[in-house]
Tab-separated table of C-alpha atoms in Angstrom:
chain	number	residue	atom	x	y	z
A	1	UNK	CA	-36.939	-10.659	58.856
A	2	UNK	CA	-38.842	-11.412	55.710
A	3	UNK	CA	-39.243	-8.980	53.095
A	4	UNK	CA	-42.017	-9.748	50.646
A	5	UNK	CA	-41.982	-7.215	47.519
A	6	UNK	CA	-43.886	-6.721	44.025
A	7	UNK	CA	-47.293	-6.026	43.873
A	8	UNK	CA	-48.604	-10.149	43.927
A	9	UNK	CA	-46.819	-10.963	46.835
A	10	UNK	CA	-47.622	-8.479	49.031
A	11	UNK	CA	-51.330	-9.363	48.158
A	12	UNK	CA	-51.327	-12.356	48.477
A	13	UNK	CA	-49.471	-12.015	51.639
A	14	UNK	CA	-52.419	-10.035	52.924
A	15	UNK	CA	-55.126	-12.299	51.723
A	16	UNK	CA	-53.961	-15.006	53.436
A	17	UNK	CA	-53.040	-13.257	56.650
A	18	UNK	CA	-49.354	-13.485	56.828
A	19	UNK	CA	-48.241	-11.413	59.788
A	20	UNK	CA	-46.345	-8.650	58.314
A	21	UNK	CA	-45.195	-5.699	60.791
A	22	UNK	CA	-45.182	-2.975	57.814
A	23	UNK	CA	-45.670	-2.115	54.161
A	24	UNK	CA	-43.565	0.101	52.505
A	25	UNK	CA	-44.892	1.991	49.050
A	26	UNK	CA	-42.718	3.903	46.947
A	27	UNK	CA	-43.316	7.980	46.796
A	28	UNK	CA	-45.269	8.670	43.517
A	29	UNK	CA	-46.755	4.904	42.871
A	30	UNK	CA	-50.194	4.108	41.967
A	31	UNK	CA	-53.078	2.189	40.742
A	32	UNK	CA	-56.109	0.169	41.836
A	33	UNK	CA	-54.034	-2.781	42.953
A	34	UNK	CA	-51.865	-0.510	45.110
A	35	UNK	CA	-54.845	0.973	46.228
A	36	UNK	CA	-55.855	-2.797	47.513
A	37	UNK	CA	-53.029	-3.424	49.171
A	38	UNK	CA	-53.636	-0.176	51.171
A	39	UNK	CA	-57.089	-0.936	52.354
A	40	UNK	CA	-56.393	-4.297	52.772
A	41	UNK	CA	-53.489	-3.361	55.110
A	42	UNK	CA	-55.551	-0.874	57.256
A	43	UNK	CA	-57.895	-3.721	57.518
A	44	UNK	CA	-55.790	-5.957	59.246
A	45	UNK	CA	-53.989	-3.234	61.066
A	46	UNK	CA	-50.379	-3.181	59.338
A	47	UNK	CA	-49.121	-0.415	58.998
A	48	UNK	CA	-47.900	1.603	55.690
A	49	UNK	CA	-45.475	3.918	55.054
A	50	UNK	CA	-44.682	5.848	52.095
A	51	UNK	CA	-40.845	5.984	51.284
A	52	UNK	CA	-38.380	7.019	48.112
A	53	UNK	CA	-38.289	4.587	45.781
A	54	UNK	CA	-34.414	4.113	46.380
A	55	UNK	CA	-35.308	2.935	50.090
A	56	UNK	CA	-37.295	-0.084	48.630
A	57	UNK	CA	-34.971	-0.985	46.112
A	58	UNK	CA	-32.499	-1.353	48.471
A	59	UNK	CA	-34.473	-3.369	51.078
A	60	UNK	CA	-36.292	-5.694	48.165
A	61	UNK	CA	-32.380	-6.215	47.078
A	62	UNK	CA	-34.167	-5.435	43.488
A	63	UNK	CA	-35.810	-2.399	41.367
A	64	UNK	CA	-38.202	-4.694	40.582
A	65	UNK	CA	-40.984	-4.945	42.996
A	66	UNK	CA	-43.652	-2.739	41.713
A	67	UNK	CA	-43.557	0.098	44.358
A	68	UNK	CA	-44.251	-1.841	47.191
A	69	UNK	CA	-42.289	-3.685	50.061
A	70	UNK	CA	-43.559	-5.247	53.088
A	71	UNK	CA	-41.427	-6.339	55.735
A	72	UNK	CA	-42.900	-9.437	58.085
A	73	UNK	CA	-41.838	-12.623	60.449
A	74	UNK	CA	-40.073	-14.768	58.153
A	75	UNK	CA	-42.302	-17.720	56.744
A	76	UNK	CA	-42.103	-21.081	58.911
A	77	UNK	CA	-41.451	-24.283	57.282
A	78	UNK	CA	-44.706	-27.157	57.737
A	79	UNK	CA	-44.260	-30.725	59.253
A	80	UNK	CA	-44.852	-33.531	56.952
A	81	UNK	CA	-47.395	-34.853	60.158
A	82	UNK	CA	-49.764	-31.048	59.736
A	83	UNK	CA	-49.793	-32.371	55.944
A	84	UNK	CA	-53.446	-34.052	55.058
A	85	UNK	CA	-53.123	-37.730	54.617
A	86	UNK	CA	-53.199	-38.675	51.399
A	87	UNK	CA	-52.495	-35.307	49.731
A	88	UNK	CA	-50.484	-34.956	46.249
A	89	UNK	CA	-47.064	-34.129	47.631
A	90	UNK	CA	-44.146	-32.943	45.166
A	91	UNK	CA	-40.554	-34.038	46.666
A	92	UNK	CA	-37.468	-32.187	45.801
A	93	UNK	CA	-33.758	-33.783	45.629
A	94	UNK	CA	-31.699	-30.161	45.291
A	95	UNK	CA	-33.412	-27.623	42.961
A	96	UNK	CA	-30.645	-25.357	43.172
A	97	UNK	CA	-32.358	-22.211	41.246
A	98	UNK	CA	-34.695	-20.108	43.491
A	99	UNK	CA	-36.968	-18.843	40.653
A	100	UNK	CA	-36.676	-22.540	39.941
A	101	UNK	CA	-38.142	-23.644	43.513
A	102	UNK	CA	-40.683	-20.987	43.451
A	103	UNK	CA	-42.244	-21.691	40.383
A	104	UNK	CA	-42.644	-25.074	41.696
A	105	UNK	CA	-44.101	-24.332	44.850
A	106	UNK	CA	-46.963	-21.958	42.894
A	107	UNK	CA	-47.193	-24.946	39.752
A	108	UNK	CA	-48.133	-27.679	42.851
A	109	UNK	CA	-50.426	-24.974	44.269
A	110	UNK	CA	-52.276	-24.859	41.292
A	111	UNK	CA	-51.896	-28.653	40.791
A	112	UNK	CA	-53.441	-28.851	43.926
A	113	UNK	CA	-50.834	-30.796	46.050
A	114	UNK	CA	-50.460	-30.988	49.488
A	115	UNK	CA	-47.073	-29.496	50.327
A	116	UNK	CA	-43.566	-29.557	48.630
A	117	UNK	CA	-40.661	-31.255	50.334
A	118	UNK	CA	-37.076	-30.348	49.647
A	119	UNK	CA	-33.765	-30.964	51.309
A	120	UNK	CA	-32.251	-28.985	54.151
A	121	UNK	CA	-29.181	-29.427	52.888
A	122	UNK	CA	-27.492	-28.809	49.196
A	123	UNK	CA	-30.306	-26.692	48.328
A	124	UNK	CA	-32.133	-23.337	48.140
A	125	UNK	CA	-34.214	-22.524	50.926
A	126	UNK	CA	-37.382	-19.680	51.090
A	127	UNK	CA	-35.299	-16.573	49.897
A	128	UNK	CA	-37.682	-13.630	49.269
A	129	UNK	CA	-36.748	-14.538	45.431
A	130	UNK	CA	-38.048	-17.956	45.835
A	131	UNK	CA	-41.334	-16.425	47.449
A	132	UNK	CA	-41.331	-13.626	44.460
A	133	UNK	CA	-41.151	-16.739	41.756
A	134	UNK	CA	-43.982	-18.577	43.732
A	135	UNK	CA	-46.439	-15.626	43.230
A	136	UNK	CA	-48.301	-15.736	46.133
A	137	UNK	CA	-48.268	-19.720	46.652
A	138	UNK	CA	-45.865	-19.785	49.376
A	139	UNK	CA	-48.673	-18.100	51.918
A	140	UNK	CA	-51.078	-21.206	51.151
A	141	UNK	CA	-48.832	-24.347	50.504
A	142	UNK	CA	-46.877	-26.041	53.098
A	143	UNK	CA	-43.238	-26.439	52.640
A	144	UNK	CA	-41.327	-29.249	54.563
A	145	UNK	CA	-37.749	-29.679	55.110
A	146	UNK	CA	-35.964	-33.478	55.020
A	147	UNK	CA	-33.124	-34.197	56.806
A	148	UNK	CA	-33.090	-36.712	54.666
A	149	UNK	CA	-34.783	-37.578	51.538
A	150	UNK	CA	-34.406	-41.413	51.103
A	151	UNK	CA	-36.197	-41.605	55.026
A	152	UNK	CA	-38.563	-39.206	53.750
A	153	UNK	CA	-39.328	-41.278	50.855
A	154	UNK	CA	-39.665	-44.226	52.966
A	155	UNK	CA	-41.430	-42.847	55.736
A	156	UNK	CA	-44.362	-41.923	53.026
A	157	UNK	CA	-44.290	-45.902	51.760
A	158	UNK	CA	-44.996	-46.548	55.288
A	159	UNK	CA	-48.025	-43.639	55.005
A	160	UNK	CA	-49.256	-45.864	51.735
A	161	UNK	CA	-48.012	-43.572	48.975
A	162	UNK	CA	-46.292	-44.568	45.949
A	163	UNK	CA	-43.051	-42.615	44.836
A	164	UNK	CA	-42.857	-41.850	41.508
A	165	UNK	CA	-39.609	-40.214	40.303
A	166	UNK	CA	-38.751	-38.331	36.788
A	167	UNK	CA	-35.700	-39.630	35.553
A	168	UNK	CA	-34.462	-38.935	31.579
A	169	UNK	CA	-34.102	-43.224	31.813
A	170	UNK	CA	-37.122	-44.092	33.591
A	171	UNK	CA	-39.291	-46.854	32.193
A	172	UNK	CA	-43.016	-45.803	32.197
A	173	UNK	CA	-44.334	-42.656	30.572
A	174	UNK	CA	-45.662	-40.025	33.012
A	175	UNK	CA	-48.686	-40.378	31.180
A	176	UNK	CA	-49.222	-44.447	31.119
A	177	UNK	CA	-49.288	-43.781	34.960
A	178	UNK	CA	-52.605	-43.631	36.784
A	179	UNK	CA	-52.069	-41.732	39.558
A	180	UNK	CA	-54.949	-43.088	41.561
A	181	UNK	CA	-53.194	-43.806	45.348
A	182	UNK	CA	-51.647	-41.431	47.548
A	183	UNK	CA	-48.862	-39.828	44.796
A	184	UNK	CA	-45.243	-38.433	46.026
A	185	UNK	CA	-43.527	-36.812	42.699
A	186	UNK	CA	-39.960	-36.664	43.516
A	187	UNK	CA	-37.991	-33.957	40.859
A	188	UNK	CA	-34.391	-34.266	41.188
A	189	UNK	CA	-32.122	-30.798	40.593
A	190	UNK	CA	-31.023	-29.036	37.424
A	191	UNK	CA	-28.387	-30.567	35.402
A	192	UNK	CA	-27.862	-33.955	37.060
A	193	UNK	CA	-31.321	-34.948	37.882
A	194	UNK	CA	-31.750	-37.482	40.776
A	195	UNK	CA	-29.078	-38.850	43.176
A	196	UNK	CA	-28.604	-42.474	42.198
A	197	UNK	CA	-29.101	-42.728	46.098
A	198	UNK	CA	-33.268	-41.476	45.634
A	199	UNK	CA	-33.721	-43.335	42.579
A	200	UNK	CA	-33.602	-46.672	44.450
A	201	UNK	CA	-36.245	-45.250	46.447
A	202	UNK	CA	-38.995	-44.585	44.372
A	203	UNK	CA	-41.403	-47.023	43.222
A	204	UNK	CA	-41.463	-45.776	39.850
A	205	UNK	CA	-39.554	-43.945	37.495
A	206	UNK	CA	-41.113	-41.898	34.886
A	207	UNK	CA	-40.033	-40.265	32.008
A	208	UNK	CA	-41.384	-37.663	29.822
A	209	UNK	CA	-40.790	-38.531	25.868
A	210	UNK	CA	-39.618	-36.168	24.390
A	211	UNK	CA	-38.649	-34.978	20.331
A	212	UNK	CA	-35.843	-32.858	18.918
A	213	UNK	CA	-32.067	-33.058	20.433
A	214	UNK	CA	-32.107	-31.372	23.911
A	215	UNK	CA	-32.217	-34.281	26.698
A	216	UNK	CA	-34.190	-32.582	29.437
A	217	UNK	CA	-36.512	-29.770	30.072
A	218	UNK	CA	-36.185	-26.515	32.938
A	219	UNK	CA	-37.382	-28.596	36.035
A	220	UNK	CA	-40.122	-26.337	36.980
A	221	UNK	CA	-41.407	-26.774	33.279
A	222	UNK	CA	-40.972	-30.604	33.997
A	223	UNK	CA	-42.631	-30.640	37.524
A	224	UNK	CA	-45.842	-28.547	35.601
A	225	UNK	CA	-45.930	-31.170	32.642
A	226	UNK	CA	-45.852	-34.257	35.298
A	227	UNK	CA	-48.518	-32.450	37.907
A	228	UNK	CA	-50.854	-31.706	35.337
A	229	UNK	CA	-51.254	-34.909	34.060
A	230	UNK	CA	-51.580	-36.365	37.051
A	231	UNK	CA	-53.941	-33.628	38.036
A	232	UNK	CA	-56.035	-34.324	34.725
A	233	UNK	CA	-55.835	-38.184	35.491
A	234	UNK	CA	-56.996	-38.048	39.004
A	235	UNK	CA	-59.787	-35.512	37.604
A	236	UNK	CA	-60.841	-38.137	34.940
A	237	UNK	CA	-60.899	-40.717	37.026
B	1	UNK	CA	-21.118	-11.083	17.926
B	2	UNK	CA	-23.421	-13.217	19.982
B	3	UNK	CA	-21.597	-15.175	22.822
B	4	UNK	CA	-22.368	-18.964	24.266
B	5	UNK	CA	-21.340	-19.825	27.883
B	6	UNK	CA	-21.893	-22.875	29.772
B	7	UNK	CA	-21.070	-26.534	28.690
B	8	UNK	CA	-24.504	-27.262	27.297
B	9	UNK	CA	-24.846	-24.248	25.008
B	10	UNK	CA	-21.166	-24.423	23.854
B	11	UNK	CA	-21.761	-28.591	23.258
B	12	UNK	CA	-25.047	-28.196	21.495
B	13	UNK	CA	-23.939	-25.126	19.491
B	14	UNK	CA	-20.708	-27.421	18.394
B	15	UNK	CA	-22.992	-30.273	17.332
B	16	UNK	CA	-25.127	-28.607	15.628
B	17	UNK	CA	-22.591	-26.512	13.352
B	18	UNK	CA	-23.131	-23.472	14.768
B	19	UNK	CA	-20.651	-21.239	13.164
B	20	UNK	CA	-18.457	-20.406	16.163
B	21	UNK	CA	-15.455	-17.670	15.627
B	22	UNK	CA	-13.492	-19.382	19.033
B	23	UNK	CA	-13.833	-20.919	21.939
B	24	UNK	CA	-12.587	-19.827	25.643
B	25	UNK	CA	-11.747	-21.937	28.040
B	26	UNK	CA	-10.662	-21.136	31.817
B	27	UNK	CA	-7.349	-22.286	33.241
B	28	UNK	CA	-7.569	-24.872	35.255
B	29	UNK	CA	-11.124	-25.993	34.373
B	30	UNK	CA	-11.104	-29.182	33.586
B	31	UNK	CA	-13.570	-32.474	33.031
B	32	UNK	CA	-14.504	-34.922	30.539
B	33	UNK	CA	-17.119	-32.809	29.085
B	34	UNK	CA	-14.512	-29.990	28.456
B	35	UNK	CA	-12.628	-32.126	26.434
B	36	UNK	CA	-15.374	-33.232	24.418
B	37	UNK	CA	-15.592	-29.537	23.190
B	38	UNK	CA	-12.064	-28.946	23.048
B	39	UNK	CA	-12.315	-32.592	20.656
B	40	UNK	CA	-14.916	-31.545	19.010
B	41	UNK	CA	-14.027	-27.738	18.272
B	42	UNK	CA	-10.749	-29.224	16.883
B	43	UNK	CA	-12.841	-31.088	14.466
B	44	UNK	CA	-15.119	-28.282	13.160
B	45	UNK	CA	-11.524	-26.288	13.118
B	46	UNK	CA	-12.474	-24.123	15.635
B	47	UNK	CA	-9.749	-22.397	17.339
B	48	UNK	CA	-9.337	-23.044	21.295
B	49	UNK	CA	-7.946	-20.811	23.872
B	50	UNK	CA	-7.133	-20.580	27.497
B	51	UNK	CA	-7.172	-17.864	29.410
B	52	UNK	CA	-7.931	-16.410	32.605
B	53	UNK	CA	-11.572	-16.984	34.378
B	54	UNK	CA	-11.640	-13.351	35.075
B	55	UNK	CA	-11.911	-12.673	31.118
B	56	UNK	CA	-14.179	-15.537	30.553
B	57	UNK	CA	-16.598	-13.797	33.342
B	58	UNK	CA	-16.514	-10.813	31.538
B	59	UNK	CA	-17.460	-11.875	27.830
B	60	UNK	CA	-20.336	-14.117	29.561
B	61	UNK	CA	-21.195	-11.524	31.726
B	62	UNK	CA	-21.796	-13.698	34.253
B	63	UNK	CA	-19.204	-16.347	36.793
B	64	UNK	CA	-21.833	-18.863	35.912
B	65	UNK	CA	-20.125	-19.978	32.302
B	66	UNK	CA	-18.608	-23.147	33.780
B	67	UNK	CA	-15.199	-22.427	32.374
B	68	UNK	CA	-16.120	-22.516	28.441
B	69	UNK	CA	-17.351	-19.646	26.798
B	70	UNK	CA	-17.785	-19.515	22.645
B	71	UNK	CA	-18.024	-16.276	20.546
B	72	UNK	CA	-19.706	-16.875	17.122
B	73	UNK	CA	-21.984	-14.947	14.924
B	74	UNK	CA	-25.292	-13.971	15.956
B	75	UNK	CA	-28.271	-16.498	15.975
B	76	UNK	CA	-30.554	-15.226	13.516
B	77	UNK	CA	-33.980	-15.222	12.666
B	78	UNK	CA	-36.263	-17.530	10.448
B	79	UNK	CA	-38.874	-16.703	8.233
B	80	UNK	CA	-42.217	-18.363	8.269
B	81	UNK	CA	-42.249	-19.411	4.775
B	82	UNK	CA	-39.235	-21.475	5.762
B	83	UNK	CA	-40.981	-23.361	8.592
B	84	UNK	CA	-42.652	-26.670	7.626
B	85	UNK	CA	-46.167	-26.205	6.323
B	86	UNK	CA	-48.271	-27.713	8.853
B	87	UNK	CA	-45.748	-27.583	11.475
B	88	UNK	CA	-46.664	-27.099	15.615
B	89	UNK	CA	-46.028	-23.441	16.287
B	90	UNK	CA	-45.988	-21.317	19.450
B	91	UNK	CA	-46.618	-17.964	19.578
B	92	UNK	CA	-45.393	-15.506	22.356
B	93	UNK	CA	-47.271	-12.211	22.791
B	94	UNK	CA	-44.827	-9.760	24.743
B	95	UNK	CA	-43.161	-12.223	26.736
B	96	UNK	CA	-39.971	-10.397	28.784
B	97	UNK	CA	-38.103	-12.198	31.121
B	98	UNK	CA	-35.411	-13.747	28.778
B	99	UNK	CA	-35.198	-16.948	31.457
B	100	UNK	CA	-39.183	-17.789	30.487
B	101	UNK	CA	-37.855	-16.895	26.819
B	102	UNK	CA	-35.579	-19.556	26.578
B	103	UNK	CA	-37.284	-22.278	29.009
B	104	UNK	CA	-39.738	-21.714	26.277
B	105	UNK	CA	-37.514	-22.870	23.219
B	106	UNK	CA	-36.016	-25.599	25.066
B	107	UNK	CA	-39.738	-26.612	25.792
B	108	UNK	CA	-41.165	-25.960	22.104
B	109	UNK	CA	-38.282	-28.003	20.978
B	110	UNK	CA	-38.910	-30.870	23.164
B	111	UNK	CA	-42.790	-30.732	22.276
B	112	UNK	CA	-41.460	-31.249	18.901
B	113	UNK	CA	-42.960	-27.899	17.872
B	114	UNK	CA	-41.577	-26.333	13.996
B	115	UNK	CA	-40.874	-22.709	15.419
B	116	UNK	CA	-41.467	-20.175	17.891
B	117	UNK	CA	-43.153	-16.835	16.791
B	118	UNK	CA	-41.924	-13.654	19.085
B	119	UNK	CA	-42.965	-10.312	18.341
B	120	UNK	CA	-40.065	-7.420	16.698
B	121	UNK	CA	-41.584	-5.222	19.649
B	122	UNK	CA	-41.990	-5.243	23.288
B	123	UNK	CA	-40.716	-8.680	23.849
B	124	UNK	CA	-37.056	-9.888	24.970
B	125	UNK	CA	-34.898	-10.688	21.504
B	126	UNK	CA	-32.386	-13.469	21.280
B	127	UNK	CA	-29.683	-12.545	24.210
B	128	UNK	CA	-27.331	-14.889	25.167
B	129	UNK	CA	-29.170	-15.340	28.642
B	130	UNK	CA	-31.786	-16.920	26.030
B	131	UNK	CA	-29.277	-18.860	24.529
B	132	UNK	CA	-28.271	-20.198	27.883
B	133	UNK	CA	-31.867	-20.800	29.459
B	134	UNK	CA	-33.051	-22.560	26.053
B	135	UNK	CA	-30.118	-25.227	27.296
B	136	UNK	CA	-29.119	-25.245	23.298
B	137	UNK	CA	-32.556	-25.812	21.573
B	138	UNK	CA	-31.722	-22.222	19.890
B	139	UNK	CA	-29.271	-24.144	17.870
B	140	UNK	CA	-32.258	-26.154	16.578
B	141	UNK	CA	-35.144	-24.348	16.662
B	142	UNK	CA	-35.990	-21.444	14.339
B	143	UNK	CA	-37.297	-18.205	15.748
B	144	UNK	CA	-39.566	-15.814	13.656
B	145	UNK	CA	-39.775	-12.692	14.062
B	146	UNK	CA	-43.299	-10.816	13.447
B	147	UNK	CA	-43.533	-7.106	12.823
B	148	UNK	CA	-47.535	-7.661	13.767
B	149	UNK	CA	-48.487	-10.493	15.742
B	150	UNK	CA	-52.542	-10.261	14.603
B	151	UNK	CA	-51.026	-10.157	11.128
B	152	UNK	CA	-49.169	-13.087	11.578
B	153	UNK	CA	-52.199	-15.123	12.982
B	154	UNK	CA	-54.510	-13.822	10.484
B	155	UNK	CA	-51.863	-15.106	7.857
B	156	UNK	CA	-51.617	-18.601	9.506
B	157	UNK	CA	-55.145	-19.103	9.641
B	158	UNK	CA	-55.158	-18.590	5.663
B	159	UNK	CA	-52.284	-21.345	5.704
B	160	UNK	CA	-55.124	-23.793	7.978
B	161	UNK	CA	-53.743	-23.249	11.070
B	162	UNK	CA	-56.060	-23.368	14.180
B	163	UNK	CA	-55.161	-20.878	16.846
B	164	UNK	CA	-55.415	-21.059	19.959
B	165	UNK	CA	-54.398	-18.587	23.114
B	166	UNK	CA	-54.310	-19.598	26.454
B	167	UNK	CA	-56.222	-17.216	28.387
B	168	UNK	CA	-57.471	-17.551	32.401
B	169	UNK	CA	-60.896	-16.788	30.620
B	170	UNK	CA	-60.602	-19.291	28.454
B	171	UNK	CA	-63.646	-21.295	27.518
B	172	UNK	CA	-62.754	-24.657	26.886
B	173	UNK	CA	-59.876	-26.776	28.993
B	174	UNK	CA	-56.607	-27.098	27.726
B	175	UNK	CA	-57.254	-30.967	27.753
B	176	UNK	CA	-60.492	-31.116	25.698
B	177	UNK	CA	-59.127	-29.606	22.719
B	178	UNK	CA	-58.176	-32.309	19.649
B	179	UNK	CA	-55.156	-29.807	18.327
B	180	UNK	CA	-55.392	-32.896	15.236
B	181	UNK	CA	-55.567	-29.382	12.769
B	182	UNK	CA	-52.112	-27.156	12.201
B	183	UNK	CA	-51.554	-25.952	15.171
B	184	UNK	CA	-50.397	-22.461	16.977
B	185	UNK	CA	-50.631	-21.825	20.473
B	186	UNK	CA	-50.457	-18.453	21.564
B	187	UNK	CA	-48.975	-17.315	25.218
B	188	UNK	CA	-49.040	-14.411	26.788
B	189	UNK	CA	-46.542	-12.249	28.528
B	190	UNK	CA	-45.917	-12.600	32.458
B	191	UNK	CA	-48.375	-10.607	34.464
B	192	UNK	CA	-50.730	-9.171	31.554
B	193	UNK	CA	-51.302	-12.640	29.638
B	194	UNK	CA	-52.449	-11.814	25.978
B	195	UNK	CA	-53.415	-8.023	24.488
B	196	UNK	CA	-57.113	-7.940	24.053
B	197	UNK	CA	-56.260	-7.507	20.270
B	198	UNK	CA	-54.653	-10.849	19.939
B	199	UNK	CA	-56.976	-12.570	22.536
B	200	UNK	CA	-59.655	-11.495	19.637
B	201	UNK	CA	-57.185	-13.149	16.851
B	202	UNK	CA	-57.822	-16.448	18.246
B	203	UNK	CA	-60.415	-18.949	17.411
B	204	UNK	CA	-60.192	-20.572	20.288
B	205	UNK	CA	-59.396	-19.560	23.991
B	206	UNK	CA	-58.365	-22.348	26.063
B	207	UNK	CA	-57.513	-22.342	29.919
B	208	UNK	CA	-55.917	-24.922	32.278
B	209	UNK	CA	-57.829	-25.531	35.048
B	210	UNK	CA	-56.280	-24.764	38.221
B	211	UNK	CA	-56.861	-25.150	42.228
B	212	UNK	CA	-55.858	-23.021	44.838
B	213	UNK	CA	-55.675	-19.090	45.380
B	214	UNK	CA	-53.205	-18.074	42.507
B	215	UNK	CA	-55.080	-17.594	38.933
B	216	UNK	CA	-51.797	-18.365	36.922
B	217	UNK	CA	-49.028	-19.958	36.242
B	218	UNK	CA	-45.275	-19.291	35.373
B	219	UNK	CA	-45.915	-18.240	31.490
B	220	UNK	CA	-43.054	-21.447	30.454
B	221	UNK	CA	-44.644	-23.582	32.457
B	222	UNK	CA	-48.211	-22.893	31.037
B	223	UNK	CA	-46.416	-23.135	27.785
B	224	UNK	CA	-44.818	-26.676	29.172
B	225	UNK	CA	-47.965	-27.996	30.197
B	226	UNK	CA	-50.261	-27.027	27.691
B	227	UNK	CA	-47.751	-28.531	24.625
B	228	UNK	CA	-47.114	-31.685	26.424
B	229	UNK	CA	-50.989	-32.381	26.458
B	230	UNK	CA	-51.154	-31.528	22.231
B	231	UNK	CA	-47.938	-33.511	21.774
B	232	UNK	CA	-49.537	-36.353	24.103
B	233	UNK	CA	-53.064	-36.244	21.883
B	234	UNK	CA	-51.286	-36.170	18.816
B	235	UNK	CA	-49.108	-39.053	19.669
B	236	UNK	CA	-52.567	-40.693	20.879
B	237	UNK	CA	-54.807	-39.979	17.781
């Protein structure tokens, strides 16, 4: 069972239709946004409950989640076929960090990619703290799991796109790139970056330049410099 | 006594002659980038233990230290007047998840940004899960401290600065903004964005321009994307 909690989620949740089978608010919680989430759940017919505070901290495995809970059918993962040809896809070799993974997955939302594609193996998968660091994005963008990366990066040659992959040593900067056919952004995990193994596959390997003495930026920071560029670039062109 | 863990924050605080009181290391860890603390902590005549991971996870507070933790004096804070005149700044209004903190210094760093501006109040200080999240740009990058943050961009405005907050209402794009004047760049915390008092300190509001349902990012990604594009137009002008 999924449990979505904090006040964004659960909205967003509703918006976009996600079955849930109940929402859970916290005795003694208010406010207009609470208030939404209440008509919005009579609406589409969930129902909601009104429990101690102590019940939802122990379900949403956190204090934090705003006085409200909702407990639903755990969310499905897309296949790279139901993704639109052609759309901006970000691929992920083993982002490790769930708050990590879900700020990517709401940064390509807003970027407006496609879907995100990460590993089945040797990496986080769609916790309810990856869904809580996505804000909301998770109901709208498409996640797909690879059995394999490298065939996944192949099989979207075959499709026409061109892999581009960050790398500290890559040769072109992100922003000397144009962007303009079908773009796969591979971002490889926290602290070692890509496998040698997916760097042969991409096309491309980018870099972002960078000043002062640190080597490499948070990877969801990283992912939102590279998909705004190339959001901006496809915009401008 | 502020404490480093990890291999990155103990490295960068060693390189960049952080004074450090002693350095921890687990029994049994091991690797050629433990020994290049252990090397150079015998060169900065730094004294080097070993002892049991249990203590090590205590000090960090955390299992995730990697076998090296460091206990030195605490970080502290600039002053403005000893930032570069001129210098890129960023400004954080109430930011206070200490993770977005310290993605945030690693990120100003790497933008090649003079300082980052925090408020006394209502914001995360310098905690060592800062230290650890900024990867070791804290070792590099001066932090400032204002008692008022309207005072303090009323007072860089005096020194030239332009400032300007990012803000969903915004009415110019991120990208259309020359930032070829002393800049600041003012962020907002997670979930509220910037007080209406320092959204009226600004002289400009600018927004990124974003698809899909959510209307925000991650606050250190914002951050990430929005000085990538004023290093990138500096670099170009």
């Amino acid at each position: 069972m999924a449990i979505l909690s904090g006040i964004n989620p659960v909205l967003e949740g509703l918006k976009a239709g996600h079955p849930l089978d109940r929402i859970l608010i916290a005795k003694g919680a208010g406010g207009a946004r609470l208030q939404q989430i209440i008509e919005l759940a009579r609406r589409a017919a969930v129902p909601v409950r009104f429990e101690e505070r102590a019940g939802l901290d122990r379900l949403a495995g956190t204090p934090a989640h705003q006085g409200v809970v909702a407990m639903g059918a755990s969310k499905g993962y897309a296949e790279l076929d139901d993704v639109a040809a052609g759309a901006l896809l970000v691929v992920l070799d083993g982002v490790e960090d769930p708050h990590n993974l879900g700020a990517i997955i709401r940064t390509a939302h807003a970027a407006g990619a496609g879907a995100v594609v990460i590993p089945e193996r040797r990496a986080v998968g769609l916790t309810d703290v990856v869904a809580k660091a996505a804000a909301g994005a998770l109901e709208y963008l498409p996640v797909v799991r690879a059995s394999n990366v490298n065939r996944t990066l192949e099989d979207l040659k075959k499709r026409g796109y061109w892999v581009y992959g960050l790398d500290e040593r890559g040769d072109q900067a992100y922003d000397r790139v144009e962007y303009n056919a079908p773009t796969a952004l591979v971002f490889g995990g926290e602290g070692q970056g890509l496998h040698e193994q997916v760097r042969k596959h991409c096309d491309v390997l980018v870099r972002i330049p960078m000043e002062g003495r640190i080597p490499s930026l948070n990877v969801s920071v990283a992912a939102g410099v590279v998909l705004f560029e190339c959001k901006r670039r496809r915009a401008a062109s």
